[in-house]
Amino acid sequence: MQLGRDEPFSLFIPAHRKISSRLIDIFLGMRTYEDLLSVAAYCRDRVNPNMFIYALSVALLHRPDTKDLPIPSLSEIFPDKYIGGGFLSRARIEAEIVPTGSRVPIEIPRDYTASDLDEEHRVAYWREDIGINLHHWHWHLVYPFEGDIRIVQKDRRGELFYYMHQQIMARYNCERLCNRLGRVKRFINWREPIPEAYFPKLDSIVAGRTWPARPSGATLQDINRPADQVNFDIQDLERWRDRIFEGIHAGSVVGQRGERIPLTEKDGIDILGNIMEASILSPNPGFYGDLHNLGHVAISYCHDPDHRYLERFGIMGDSATAMRDPVFYRWHAFVDDVFQEYKQTLPEYTESQLDFPGVEISSIGLTTNQQRNVLNTYWTQSTLDLSRGLDFTQRGTVLAKFTHLNHADFSYRIVVNNRNNTPQRGTVRIFIGPKEDERGLPFTFRQQKNLMMEMDKFTVSLRPGENTINRNSTESSVTIPYERTFRNLEQGRPLGGEGLESFNFCGCGWPHHMLLPKGTKAGYPMDLFVMVSNYELDAVQQEEPTGCRDAVSFCGLKDRKYPDARPMGYPFDRQPRPRAETLPQFLTGNMAITEISVKFMDVVIPRGRSGSIGNTLTLS
């Protein structure tokens, strides 16, 4: 109860993390479900609401006796984190005046935080997408910073922190290129002004205050806010950064007893991820500090660094809203650059490490109900029920209608020739990436590899001879279906068993409606890359997983090891071997590329009954 009920709560603030960690431990420590229910009911009306929801959600996800309990989407509990206050006021009026059966959805315009006079607003539809922000919040539920070591210490957790954010950066950079914007410039000089402004237009229902804005030209300053128990200098961030770089180039980091911990080829990225994120798994938090989290804090408090104006933090201080801000991507461009610095110290993959002897890809392509190798994107309108998160005099459904990017379904067709005399098992790895930079010049492999977006990964059995593999886009190992992003917990909920466990855990994953970049009206050229790697070298020995298997590339498997022995991002996670200057020169026999095009239509097309599933596009 150290944090007031109307105070803001942030996972990035160390004191808040410790308090929430204690609450998580209390919830996890309840011996029975009835005890948990009792203590949760007691806490609900006494502790900070944002912290309560976070701690209870983490506990429900990790307690064996609560796996059957549905976890509501945060957009239903706190719609004020995603929808502007003016629209919530209209929803309140709608609920008080209009009978339940006659209510009309409140329409949220696509452009309400800025106009195109701000060039960064060209990609606001992507940054402010509710599904993308829900993914970021839910990922941090599955992978909490602090708490019982049993829920924090998951297999390759630090590496997954690196890879999930690296893929966000690849997708955002591609989105920028589709909208005639340059790639993100990393935020490396923390003493220069931040040119990007952001005015979130959000109100906090809990605090009854507006989220602070950041005008153009804001600068970071030393933070000294006793009320939040946070006090650090920009110089501290610089010192931690330099120590991490020293460890990368020394090939080892310093442990708490002064010992050197080697950054091995296998485990180095995992150790580095734990140091950078500054979870409780960091081998030496006193020496390497809290760089990633306090970077978020410094940016989120740049408008009131010493609390003289009694202002709360900006949206960069909340994992549920941070991805709305353009500076999130500049900060994570720096974070990813640290990881890439380490990756450059590793040996390049040799041809033998990439090849799959006797297995060759003959052809690859995309199939849609339109032109071959042309993917179609467009706008779709969806609704979100606000009634769970708003206290009205009359209950009943109160809907908000918002517009978001979507795409028509497609499938991959891959022809693989197995020249071996015996059946082989392989892992199909599918990526797409932009072909040209902001100047229209072709990318070198060193540039393009960090922009390759993972689309799918799955296992196949290859009989001797020719094999034709067909795979639907809806089966992606990266995404969760539309219904799991914006789901009604009262509809389609299984009664029990494995199906119900999947219903809950599967809330983690990239939203399927954002699987593709927007593209352009003329068609944005991209490379489709397909690789079949040797499953014997990919396999992880463990029991067959139960429950959720969607979005394993970003979220892993519940209570299991990460289901791929290769480094995350393989084969694009390292520098190329000599003379592989372009993507075609990088290929081995078990790889193939072809040019595809992503074509955008600036129209709103109704969504099918099953969300993105079954989205067919008919052009007259």
Coordinates of C-alpha atoms in Angstrom, one line a residue:
M1 CA 0.0 0.0 0.0
Q2 CA 3.0 2.3 -0.4
L3 CA 1.7 3.3 -3.8
G4 CA -1.5 5.4 -3.6
R5 CA -4.7 4.2 -5.4
D6 CA -4.7 7.2 -7.7
E7 CA -0.9 7.2 -8.4
P8 CA 0.5 6.0 -11.7
F9 CA 2.2 2.6 -11.7
S10 CA 5.2 1.7 -13.8
L11 CA 7.1 -1.6 -14.2
F12 CA 10.1 0.5 -15.2
I13 CA 10.4 2.2 -11.8
P14 CA 12.4 0.0 -9.5
A15 CA 10.4 0.8 -6.3
H16 CA 7.1 0.0 -8.1
R17 CA 8.6 -3.3 -9.4
K18 CA 9.6 -4.4 -5.9
I19 CA 6.1 -3.6 -4.5
S20 CA 4.3 -5.4 -7.3
S21 CA 6.8 -8.3 -6.9
R22 CA 5.7 -8.6 -3.3
L23 CA 2.1 -8.6 -4.3
I24 CA 2.7 -11.3 -6.9
D25 CA 4.4 -13.4 -4.2
I26 CA 1.4 -13.0 -1.9
F27 CA -0.9 -14.1 -4.7
L28 CA 1.3 -17.1 -5.6
G29 CA 1.7 -18.0 -2.0
M30 CA -2.0 -18.6 -1.3
R31 CA -2.4 -22.3 -0.8
T32 CA -5.9 -22.7 -2.2
Y33 CA -8.0 -21.0 -4.9
E34 CA -10.4 -19.8 -2.1
D35 CA -7.5 -18.2 -0.3
L36 CA -6.4 -16.4 -3.5
L37 CA -9.9 -15.2 -4.1
S38 CA -10.2 -13.9 -0.6
V39 CA -6.9 -12.0 -0.6
A40 CA -7.6 -10.7 -4.1
A41 CA -11.0 -9.4 -3.0
Y42 CA -9.3 -7.7 0.0
C43 CA -6.6 -6.1 -2.1
R44 CA -8.9 -5.0 -4.9
D45 CA -10.3 -2.0 -3.1
R46 CA -7.1 -1.1 -1.2
V47 CA -4.1 -1.2 -3.5
N48 CA -3.3 0.7 -6.7
P49 CA -5.6 -0.6 -9.4
N50 CA -3.0 -0.8 -12.2
M51 CA -0.6 -2.7 -9.9
F52 CA -3.4 -4.9 -8.7
I53 CA -4.3 -5.9 -12.3
Y54 CA -0.7 -6.5 -13.3
A55 CA 0.2 -8.6 -10.2
L56 CA -3.0 -10.7 -10.3
S57 CA -2.7 -11.3 -14.0
V58 CA 0.9 -12.5 -13.6
A59 CA -0.2 -14.8 -10.7
L60 CA -3.1 -16.2 -12.6
L61 CA -0.9 -17.0 -15.5
H62 CA 1.6 -18.9 -13.3
R63 CA -0.5 -20.6 -10.7
P64 CA -1.4 -24.2 -11.6
D65 CA -4.9 -24.0 -10.0
T66 CA -5.9 -20.8 -11.9
K67 CA -5.0 -21.8 -15.5
D68 CA -8.7 -22.1 -16.2
L69 CA -9.5 -18.5 -15.3
P70 CA -9.9 -16.1 -18.2
I71 CA -7.6 -13.0 -18.1
P72 CA -9.5 -10.1 -19.6
S73 CA -7.8 -8.0 -22.2
L74 CA -6.3 -4.8 -20.7
S75 CA -8.2 -2.8 -23.3
E76 CA -11.4 -3.9 -21.6
I77 CA -10.1 -3.2 -18.1
F78 CA -8.4 0.1 -18.8
P79 CA -9.7 1.4 -22.1
D80 CA -8.3 4.8 -21.2
K81 CA -4.8 3.5 -22.1
Y82 CA -6.0 3.1 -25.8
I83 CA -8.9 5.4 -26.4
G84 CA -8.9 9.2 -25.9
G85 CA -10.8 10.8 -23.0
G86 CA -13.2 12.7 -25.2
F87 CA -14.5 9.5 -26.7
L88 CA -14.9 7.9 -23.2
S89 CA -17.0 10.9 -22.2
R90 CA -19.2 10.2 -25.2
A91 CA -19.4 6.6 -24.2
R92 CA -20.5 7.6 -20.7
I93 CA -23.3 9.8 -22.2
E94 CA -24.4 6.9 -24.5
A95 CA -24.6 4.5 -21.5
E96 CA -26.6 6.9 -19.3
I97 CA -29.1 8.1 -21.9
V98 CA -29.5 5.4 -24.5
P99 CA -31.1 2.0 -23.6
T100 CA -28.9 -1.0 -24.0
G101 CA -30.5 -2.4 -27.1
S102 CA -30.3 0.9 -29.0
R103 CA -26.7 1.9 -28.4
V104 CA -24.5 2.8 -31.4
P105 CA -20.7 2.2 -31.3
I106 CA -18.6 5.3 -30.6
E107 CA -16.4 5.7 -33.7
I108 CA -12.8 6.4 -33.0
P109 CA -11.2 8.3 -35.9
R110 CA -7.8 7.0 -37.2
D111 CA -6.2 10.4 -37.0
Y112 CA -6.9 12.0 -33.6
T113 CA -3.5 12.4 -32.0
A114 CA -1.9 14.6 -34.8
S115 CA -2.1 15.6 -38.4
D116 CA 0.2 14.8 -41.3
L117 CA 2.0 18.1 -40.7
D118 CA 3.9 15.8 -38.3
E119 CA 5.6 13.3 -40.6
E120 CA 5.9 10.8 -37.8
H121 CA 2.1 10.7 -37.9
R122 CA 2.3 8.8 -41.1
V123 CA 2.9 5.6 -39.1
A124 CA 0.6 6.5 -36.1
Y125 CA -1.9 3.8 -37.3
W126 CA 0.8 1.2 -36.6
R127 CA 2.2 2.6 -33.3
E128 CA -1.2 3.3 -31.9
D129 CA -2.7 -0.1 -32.9
I130 CA -4.5 -1.6 -29.9
G131 CA -3.4 -5.1 -30.8
I132 CA 0.3 -4.2 -31.0
N133 CA 0.2 -2.5 -27.6
L134 CA -1.7 -5.3 -26.0
H135 CA 1.0 -7.7 -27.3
H136 CA 3.7 -5.7 -25.6
W137 CA 1.8 -5.6 -22.3
H138 CA 0.9 -9.3 -22.4
W139 CA 4.5 -10.4 -23.2
H140 CA 5.6 -8.7 -20.0
L141 CA 3.0 -10.6 -18.1
V142 CA 4.4 -13.9 -19.4
Y143 CA 8.0 -12.7 -18.7
P144 CA 7.9 -10.5 -15.6
F145 CA 11.0 -8.6 -14.5
E146 CA 10.8 -9.5 -10.9
G147 CA 9.0 -11.9 -8.6
D148 CA 9.5 -15.6 -7.6
I149 CA 12.6 -16.9 -9.4
R150 CA 10.4 -19.8 -10.7
I151 CA 8.3 -17.5 -12.8
V152 CA 11.1 -15.2 -13.9
Q153 CA 13.7 -17.7 -14.8
K154 CA 12.3 -19.1 -18.1
D155 CA 14.3 -20.9 -20.8
R156 CA 16.3 -18.3 -22.9
R157 CA 14.3 -15.5 -21.4
G158 CA 17.1 -12.8 -22.0
E159 CA 17.5 -13.9 -25.6
L160 CA 13.8 -13.7 -26.2
F161 CA 13.8 -10.1 -24.8
Y162 CA 16.3 -9.3 -27.4
Y163 CA 14.6 -11.1 -30.3
M164 CA 11.0 -10.0 -29.7
H165 CA 12.1 -6.3 -29.6
Q166 CA 14.5 -6.8 -32.5
Q167 CA 11.5 -8.1 -34.6
I168 CA 9.4 -5.1 -33.5
M169 CA 12.1 -2.8 -34.8
A170 CA 12.4 -4.7 -38.1
R171 CA 8.6 -4.4 -38.6
Y172 CA 8.5 -0.8 -37.7
N173 CA 11.4 0.1 -40.0
C174 CA 9.7 -1.7 -42.9
E175 CA 6.4 0.2 -42.1
R176 CA 8.4 3.5 -42.2
L177 CA 9.9 2.6 -45.6
C178 CA 6.3 1.9 -46.9
N179 CA 5.3 5.4 -45.8
R180 CA 8.3 7.3 -47.4
L181 CA 10.1 7.7 -44.1
G182 CA 13.7 6.9 -43.3
R183 CA 14.7 4.0 -40.9
V184 CA 14.7 4.9 -37.2
K185 CA 17.7 6.8 -36.0
R186 CA 18.9 5.3 -32.7
F187 CA 18.8 7.5 -29.6
I188 CA 22.5 7.4 -28.7
N189 CA 23.3 11.0 -27.5
W190 CA 21.2 11.4 -24.4
R191 CA 22.1 15.0 -24.0
E192 CA 20.8 16.3 -27.3
P193 CA 17.1 17.4 -27.8
I194 CA 14.5 14.8 -28.9
P195 CA 13.1 16.2 -32.1
E196 CA 10.0 13.9 -32.1
A197 CA 7.0 15.3 -30.1
Y198 CA 4.1 13.1 -29.0
F199 CA 0.7 14.3 -27.6
P200 CA -1.1 11.1 -26.6
K201 CA -4.6 12.6 -26.1
L202 CA -5.3 10.0 -23.4
D203 CA -6.9 10.6 -20.0
S204 CA -6.4 8.4 -17.0
I205 CA -9.7 7.1 -15.5
V206 CA -7.9 6.1 -12.3
A207 CA -6.0 9.3 -11.7
G208 CA -8.5 11.6 -13.3
R209 CA -5.7 13.4 -15.2
T210 CA -4.4 13.7 -18.7
W211 CA -1.3 11.8 -19.7
P212 CA 1.5 14.3 -20.2
A213 CA 2.7 15.3 -23.6
R214 CA 6.3 15.7 -24.8
P215 CA 6.9 18.7 -27.1
S216 CA 9.5 18.8 -29.8
G217 CA 13.0 19.6 -28.5
A218 CA 12.6 18.0 -25.0
T219 CA 15.9 17.0 -23.4
L220 CA 16.7 14.3 -20.8
Q221 CA 17.8 15.5 -17.4
D222 CA 18.9 13.9 -14.2
I223 CA 15.9 12.4 -12.4
N224 CA 15.3 13.1 -8.7
R225 CA 11.8 12.2 -7.7
P226 CA 11.6 11.2 -4.0
A227 CA 7.8 10.5 -4.3
D228 CA 8.6 7.7 -6.8
Q229 CA 11.8 6.6 -4.9
V230 CA 13.8 7.1 -8.2
N231 CA 17.0 9.1 -8.3
F232 CA 19.7 8.7 -11.0
D233 CA 21.7 10.8 -13.4
I234 CA 22.1 10.6 -17.2
Q235 CA 25.7 9.9 -16.4
D236 CA 24.7 6.7 -14.7
L237 CA 23.0 5.5 -17.9
E238 CA 26.2 6.4 -19.9
R239 CA 28.4 4.5 -17.3
W240 CA 26.2 1.4 -17.5
R241 CA 26.2 1.5 -21.3
D242 CA 30.0 1.8 -21.4
R243 CA 30.4 -1.2 -19.0
I244 CA 28.1 -3.3 -21.2
F245 CA 30.1 -2.5 -24.3
E246 CA 33.4 -3.3 -22.4
G247 CA 32.0 -6.7 -21.5
I248 CA 30.9 -7.4 -25.1
H249 CA 34.4 -6.7 -26.5
A250 CA 36.2 -8.4 -23.6
G251 CA 34.1 -11.5 -24.3
S252 CA 33.0 -11.7 -20.7
V253 CA 31.1 -9.8 -18.0
V254 CA 31.8 -9.2 -14.4
G255 CA 29.9 -11.2 -11.8
Q256 CA 29.0 -10.0 -8.3
R257 CA 32.1 -11.6 -6.8
G258 CA 34.4 -10.1 -9.4
E259 CA 34.6 -13.3 -11.4
R260 CA 34.4 -13.1 -15.2
I261 CA 31.4 -14.8 -16.9
P262 CA 32.2 -15.7 -20.5
L263 CA 29.7 -14.5 -23.2
T264 CA 29.8 -17.8 -25.0
E265 CA 28.4 -18.3 -28.5
K266 CA 25.5 -20.3 -27.1
D267 CA 24.6 -18.4 -23.9
G268 CA 26.1 -14.9 -24.4
I269 CA 23.0 -13.3 -25.9
D270 CA 20.9 -14.7 -23.1
I271 CA 23.2 -13.2 -20.4
L272 CA 23.3 -9.9 -22.3
G273 CA 19.5 -9.8 -22.5
N274 CA 19.1 -10.2 -18.8
I275 CA 21.7 -7.4 -18.2
M276 CA 20.1 -5.0 -20.6
E277 CA 16.5 -5.6 -19.5
A278 CA 17.8 -5.6 -15.9
S279 CA 15.6 -8.4 -14.6
I280 CA 16.5 -10.2 -11.4
L281 CA 18.5 -12.6 -13.6
S282 CA 21.1 -10.0 -14.3
P283 CA 24.5 -11.4 -13.1
N284 CA 25.6 -8.1 -11.6
P285 CA 22.8 -5.4 -11.3
G286 CA 25.0 -3.2 -9.1
F287 CA 27.7 -2.9 -11.8
Y288 CA 25.6 -3.0 -15.0
G289 CA 22.7 -1.1 -13.6
D290 CA 19.2 -0.8 -15.0
L291 CA 19.8 0.6 -18.4
H292 CA 16.8 -0.3 -20.5
N293 CA 14.2 0.4 -17.8
L294 CA 15.6 3.6 -16.5
G295 CA 16.0 4.8 -20.1
H296 CA 12.2 4.5 -20.3
V297 CA 11.9 6.4 -17.0
A298 CA 14.2 9.2 -18.0
I299 CA 12.3 9.8 -21.2
S300 CA 8.9 9.5 -19.5
Y301 CA 9.9 12.1 -16.9
C302 CA 11.7 14.6 -19.2
H303 CA 8.9 17.1 -18.7
D304 CA 9.1 17.1 -14.9
P305 CA 12.4 15.4 -13.8
D306 CA 12.3 16.7 -10.2
H307 CA 8.6 16.5 -9.6
R308 CA 8.3 20.3 -9.1
Y309 CA 5.1 20.4 -11.2
L310 CA 3.6 17.2 -9.5
E311 CA 3.3 15.6 -13.0
R312 CA 3.1 11.9 -13.6
F313 CA 5.2 10.0 -16.1
G314 CA 4.5 10.1 -19.8
I315 CA 3.4 7.1 -21.8
M316 CA 6.9 5.7 -22.2
G317 CA 6.7 4.8 -18.5
D318 CA 3.9 2.2 -19.0
S319 CA 4.5 -1.1 -20.9
A320 CA 0.9 -1.0 -22.0
T321 CA 1.2 2.4 -23.8
A322 CA 5.0 2.9 -24.6
M323 CA 4.8 1.6 -28.2
R324 CA 2.5 4.5 -29.1
D325 CA 5.4 7.0 -28.8
P326 CA 7.9 7.5 -31.7
V327 CA 10.8 7.8 -29.2
F328 CA 10.1 4.2 -28.0
Y329 CA 11.6 3.0 -31.3
R330 CA 14.5 5.4 -31.2
W331 CA 15.3 4.1 -27.7
H332 CA 15.0 0.4 -28.8
A333 CA 17.1 1.1 -31.9
F334 CA 19.9 1.9 -29.4
V335 CA 19.0 -1.2 -27.3
D336 CA 19.1 -3.4 -30.4
D337 CA 22.4 -1.8 -31.5
V338 CA 24.0 -3.1 -28.3
F339 CA 22.8 -6.6 -29.0
Q340 CA 24.0 -6.3 -32.7
E341 CA 27.4 -5.2 -31.4
Y342 CA 27.7 -8.5 -29.5
K343 CA 26.4 -10.5 -32.5
Q344 CA 29.2 -9.0 -34.6
T345 CA 31.8 -10.6 -32.3
L346 CA 30.5 -14.1 -33.1
P347 CA 31.9 -16.1 -36.0
E348 CA 29.9 -16.0 -39.2
Y349 CA 27.9 -19.1 -40.2
T350 CA 29.8 -21.3 -42.6
E351 CA 28.1 -22.9 -45.5
S352 CA 28.0 -26.2 -43.7
Q353 CA 26.2 -24.6 -40.8
L354 CA 23.6 -23.3 -43.1
D355 CA 23.2 -26.0 -45.7
F356 CA 21.0 -29.2 -45.4
P357 CA 22.8 -31.8 -47.5
G358 CA 20.6 -33.4 -50.2
V359 CA 17.7 -31.0 -49.6
E360 CA 17.0 -28.3 -52.2
I361 CA 14.2 -25.8 -52.6
S362 CA 13.0 -25.9 -56.2
S363 CA 10.5 -23.0 -56.1
I364 CA 8.6 -20.8 -53.7
G365 CA 5.6 -18.5 -54.1
L366 CA 2.5 -16.9 -52.5
T367 CA -1.0 -17.9 -53.5
T368 CA -4.0 -15.5 -53.0
N369 CA -7.3 -15.3 -54.7
Q370 CA -5.8 -12.4 -56.6
Q371 CA -2.5 -12.1 -58.5
R372 CA 0.3 -14.5 -57.6
N373 CA 3.0 -13.2 -55.3
V374 CA 1.0 -10.0 -54.6
L375 CA -0.3 -9.5 -51.1
N376 CA -3.2 -7.1 -50.4
T377 CA -3.7 -4.9 -47.4
Y378 CA -6.5 -2.5 -46.5
W379 CA -8.4 -0.9 -43.6
T380 CA -10.9 -2.8 -41.4
Q381 CA -13.2 -1.6 -38.7
S382 CA -13.6 -3.5 -35.5
T383 CA -15.4 -2.9 -32.2
L384 CA -14.2 -3.1 -28.6
D385 CA -16.5 -3.4 -25.6
L386 CA -15.7 -0.7 -23.0
S387 CA -18.3 -1.6 -20.4
R388 CA -15.9 -3.8 -18.3
G389 CA -13.5 -0.8 -17.7
L390 CA -16.0 2.0 -17.2
D391 CA -18.4 2.4 -14.2
F392 CA -21.7 3.6 -15.6
T393 CA -25.0 4.0 -13.9
Q394 CA -26.5 1.5 -16.3
R395 CA -24.6 -1.6 -17.3
G396 CA -24.7 -3.2 -20.7
T397 CA -22.6 -3.2 -23.8
V398 CA -20.8 0.1 -24.7
L399 CA -18.9 -0.3 -27.9
A400 CA -16.1 1.7 -29.6
K401 CA -15.5 1.2 -33.3
F402 CA -11.9 1.8 -34.5
T403 CA -10.1 1.4 -37.8
H404 CA -7.0 -0.7 -38.2
L405 CA -4.8 -2.3 -40.9
N406 CA -5.7 -5.8 -42.1
H407 CA -4.8 -8.1 -45.0
A408 CA -6.3 -10.7 -47.2
D409 CA -5.4 -14.3 -46.5
F410 CA -2.7 -16.0 -48.5
S411 CA -0.7 -19.2 -48.5
Y412 CA 2.9 -20.3 -49.1
R413 CA 3.6 -22.9 -51.8
I414 CA 7.1 -24.4 -51.4
V415 CA 8.5 -27.2 -53.5
V416 CA 11.3 -29.1 -51.9
N417 CA 13.4 -31.8 -53.5
N418 CA 14.9 -34.4 -51.1
R419 CA 17.7 -36.1 -52.9
N420 CA 18.5 -38.4 -50.0
N421 CA 17.4 -42.0 -50.1
T422 CA 15.6 -41.7 -46.7
P423 CA 12.9 -39.5 -45.4
Q424 CA 14.2 -36.3 -43.7
R425 CA 12.7 -33.9 -41.2
G426 CA 13.2 -30.2 -41.7
T427 CA 12.3 -26.8 -40.2
V428 CA 10.8 -24.4 -42.7
R429 CA 11.8 -20.8 -41.8
I430 CA 10.0 -18.0 -43.6
F431 CA 11.0 -14.3 -43.6
I432 CA 10.2 -11.3 -45.7
G433 CA 12.2 -8.1 -45.9
P434 CA 12.3 -4.8 -47.9
K435 CA 14.5 -4.8 -51.0
E436 CA 15.4 -1.1 -51.2
D437 CA 16.4 1.6 -48.7
E438 CA 14.8 5.1 -48.4
R439 CA 16.8 6.3 -51.4
G440 CA 15.6 3.5 -53.6
L441 CA 19.0 1.7 -53.6
P442 CA 19.2 -2.1 -53.0
F443 CA 20.2 -3.2 -49.5
T444 CA 23.4 -5.0 -48.9
F445 CA 23.0 -8.2 -46.9
R446 CA 24.5 -6.5 -43.8
Q447 CA 21.8 -3.9 -43.9
Q448 CA 18.9 -6.2 -45.0
K449 CA 19.5 -8.9 -42.4
N450 CA 18.3 -6.7 -39.5
L451 CA 15.1 -5.9 -41.5
M452 CA 14.1 -9.5 -42.1
M453 CA 10.7 -10.2 -40.4
E454 CA 9.9 -13.7 -39.3
M455 CA 6.6 -14.8 -40.8
D456 CA 6.4 -18.5 -39.9
K457 CA 8.4 -21.5 -38.7
F458 CA 7.2 -25.1 -38.7
T459 CA 8.4 -28.7 -39.0
V460 CA 7.9 -30.8 -42.1
S461 CA 8.6 -34.4 -43.1
L462 CA 10.2 -34.8 -46.5
R463 CA 9.9 -38.1 -48.4
P464 CA 12.6 -38.9 -51.0
G465 CA 11.9 -37.0 -54.2
E466 CA 9.8 -33.9 -54.7
N467 CA 7.6 -32.5 -51.9
T468 CA 5.0 -29.8 -52.2
I469 CA 4.3 -27.8 -49.0
N470 CA 1.3 -25.6 -48.7
R471 CA 1.0 -23.4 -45.6
N472 CA -1.8 -20.9 -44.8
S473 CA -0.8 -17.5 -43.4
T474 CA -3.3 -18.0 -40.6
E475 CA -1.1 -20.8 -39.2
S476 CA 1.8 -18.4 -38.5
S477 CA 4.1 -19.2 -35.5
V478 CA 4.4 -15.4 -34.8
T479 CA 0.8 -14.3 -34.5
I480 CA -2.4 -15.0 -32.5
P481 CA -5.8 -14.9 -34.3
Y482 CA -7.9 -11.8 -34.3
E483 CA -10.3 -13.3 -31.7
R484 CA -7.5 -13.7 -29.1
T485 CA -6.5 -10.0 -29.4
F486 CA -10.0 -8.6 -29.2
R487 CA -11.9 -11.4 -27.6
N488 CA -15.1 -11.5 -25.7
L489 CA -14.4 -13.6 -22.7
E490 CA -18.0 -14.7 -22.4
Q491 CA -18.2 -16.1 -26.0
G492 CA -16.6 -19.2 -27.2
R493 CA -14.9 -20.0 -23.9
P494 CA -14.2 -23.8 -23.4
L495 CA -15.7 -25.4 -20.3
G496 CA -12.5 -26.9 -19.1
G497 CA -9.4 -29.0 -19.8
E498 CA -6.6 -28.3 -22.2
G499 CA -8.8 -26.1 -24.4
L500 CA -9.4 -23.7 -21.6
E501 CA -5.7 -23.5 -20.7
S502 CA -4.9 -22.5 -24.3
F503 CA -7.7 -20.0 -24.2
N504 CA -5.9 -18.1 -21.5
F505 CA -2.2 -18.5 -22.3
C506 CA -2.7 -17.7 -26.0
G507 CA -3.3 -14.1 -25.2
C508 CA 0.5 -13.6 -25.9
G509 CA 1.5 -13.0 -29.5
W510 CA 1.7 -10.6 -32.4
P511 CA -1.8 -9.6 -33.6
H512 CA -2.5 -11.4 -36.8
H513 CA -4.1 -8.4 -38.5
M514 CA -0.6 -6.8 -38.4
L515 CA 1.3 -9.7 -39.9
L516 CA 2.0 -7.7 -43.0
P517 CA 3.4 -4.2 -43.5
K518 CA 1.0 -1.7 -45.1
G519 CA 2.8 -1.7 -48.5
T520 CA 2.0 1.0 -51.0
K521 CA -0.7 1.7 -53.6
A522 CA 1.6 0.8 -56.4
G523 CA 2.9 -2.3 -54.6
Y524 CA 5.8 -2.4 -52.3
P525 CA 8.6 -4.7 -53.5
M526 CA 9.9 -7.2 -50.9
D527 CA 12.0 -10.4 -50.7
L528 CA 10.3 -13.6 -49.6
F529 CA 13.0 -15.9 -48.1
V530 CA 12.4 -19.5 -47.3
M531 CA 14.9 -21.9 -45.7
V532 CA 14.6 -25.6 -44.8
S533 CA 17.0 -26.4 -42.0
N534 CA 18.0 -29.8 -40.6
Y535 CA 15.6 -30.7 -37.9
E536 CA 18.2 -32.9 -36.1
L537 CA 20.1 -29.7 -35.4
D538 CA 17.0 -27.7 -34.6
A539 CA 15.3 -30.2 -32.2
V540 CA 14.9 -29.6 -28.5
Q541 CA 14.4 -32.7 -26.4
Q542 CA 11.4 -32.3 -24.3
E543 CA 7.9 -33.6 -23.7
E544 CA 5.3 -32.7 -26.4
P545 CA 3.8 -29.4 -25.3
T546 CA 0.2 -29.1 -24.3
G547 CA -2.0 -26.1 -24.5
C548 CA -1.1 -23.0 -26.6
R549 CA 1.3 -23.4 -29.5
D550 CA 0.4 -20.2 -31.3
A551 CA 3.0 -17.4 -31.4
V552 CA 5.8 -19.6 -30.1
S553 CA 8.4 -17.5 -32.0
F554 CA 7.7 -14.5 -29.8
C555 CA 6.3 -16.1 -26.6
G556 CA 7.8 -19.5 -26.3
L557 CA 5.9 -22.5 -24.9
K558 CA 4.2 -22.5 -21.5
D559 CA 6.3 -24.4 -19.0
R560 CA 8.6 -25.7 -21.7
K561 CA 11.9 -24.9 -23.3
Y562 CA 12.0 -22.6 -26.3
P563 CA 11.1 -25.0 -29.2
D564 CA 14.1 -24.3 -31.5
A565 CA 17.7 -25.1 -30.6
R566 CA 19.1 -22.5 -33.1
P567 CA 19.8 -18.9 -32.1
M568 CA 16.7 -16.8 -32.4
G569 CA 16.6 -15.0 -35.7
Y570 CA 18.7 -17.7 -37.4
P571 CA 20.1 -17.4 -40.1
F572 CA 20.0 -13.6 -40.0
D573 CA 21.4 -13.1 -36.6
R574 CA 25.1 -12.9 -37.6
Q575 CA 27.3 -11.2 -40.1
P576 CA 27.6 -12.9 -43.5
R577 CA 30.5 -15.1 -44.6
P578 CA 33.1 -13.7 -47.0
R579 CA 31.8 -12.8 -50.5
A580 CA 28.1 -13.0 -49.4
E581 CA 27.5 -9.2 -49.9
T582 CA 23.9 -9.6 -51.0
L583 CA 21.0 -11.8 -50.1
P584 CA 21.3 -13.9 -53.3
Q585 CA 25.0 -14.5 -52.6
F586 CA 24.1 -15.6 -49.1
L587 CA 21.9 -18.5 -50.3
T588 CA 22.7 -22.2 -50.0
G589 CA 20.8 -25.0 -51.7
N590 CA 18.2 -25.3 -49.0
M591 CA 17.2 -21.6 -49.3
A592 CA 15.3 -19.7 -51.9
I593 CA 14.1 -16.1 -52.5
T594 CA 11.6 -14.5 -54.8
E595 CA 10.2 -11.0 -55.2
I596 CA 6.8 -10.3 -53.8
S597 CA 4.7 -7.1 -53.7
V598 CA 2.5 -5.7 -50.9
K599 CA -0.3 -3.7 -52.4
F600 CA -2.3 -1.3 -50.2
M601 CA -5.9 -0.2 -51.0
D602 CA -7.0 2.9 -49.1
V603 CA -10.5 1.6 -48.5
V604 CA -12.4 0.1 -45.5
I605 CA -13.4 -3.5 -46.1
P606 CA -15.7 -5.3 -43.6
R607 CA -14.1 -8.1 -41.6
G608 CA -15.2 -11.7 -42.1
R609 CA -17.1 -13.4 -39.3
S610 CA -13.9 -15.0 -38.0
G611 CA -11.7 -11.9 -37.9
S612 CA -8.6 -12.3 -40.2
I613 CA -9.5 -15.9 -40.7
G614 CA -11.2 -16.4 -44.0
N615 CA -10.5 -12.8 -45.2
T616 CA -10.9 -13.1 -48.9
L617 CA -10.7 -10.1 -51.1
T618 CA -12.8 -9.7 -54.3
L619 CA -12.0 -6.9 -56.6
S620 CA -14.6 -5.7 -59.1

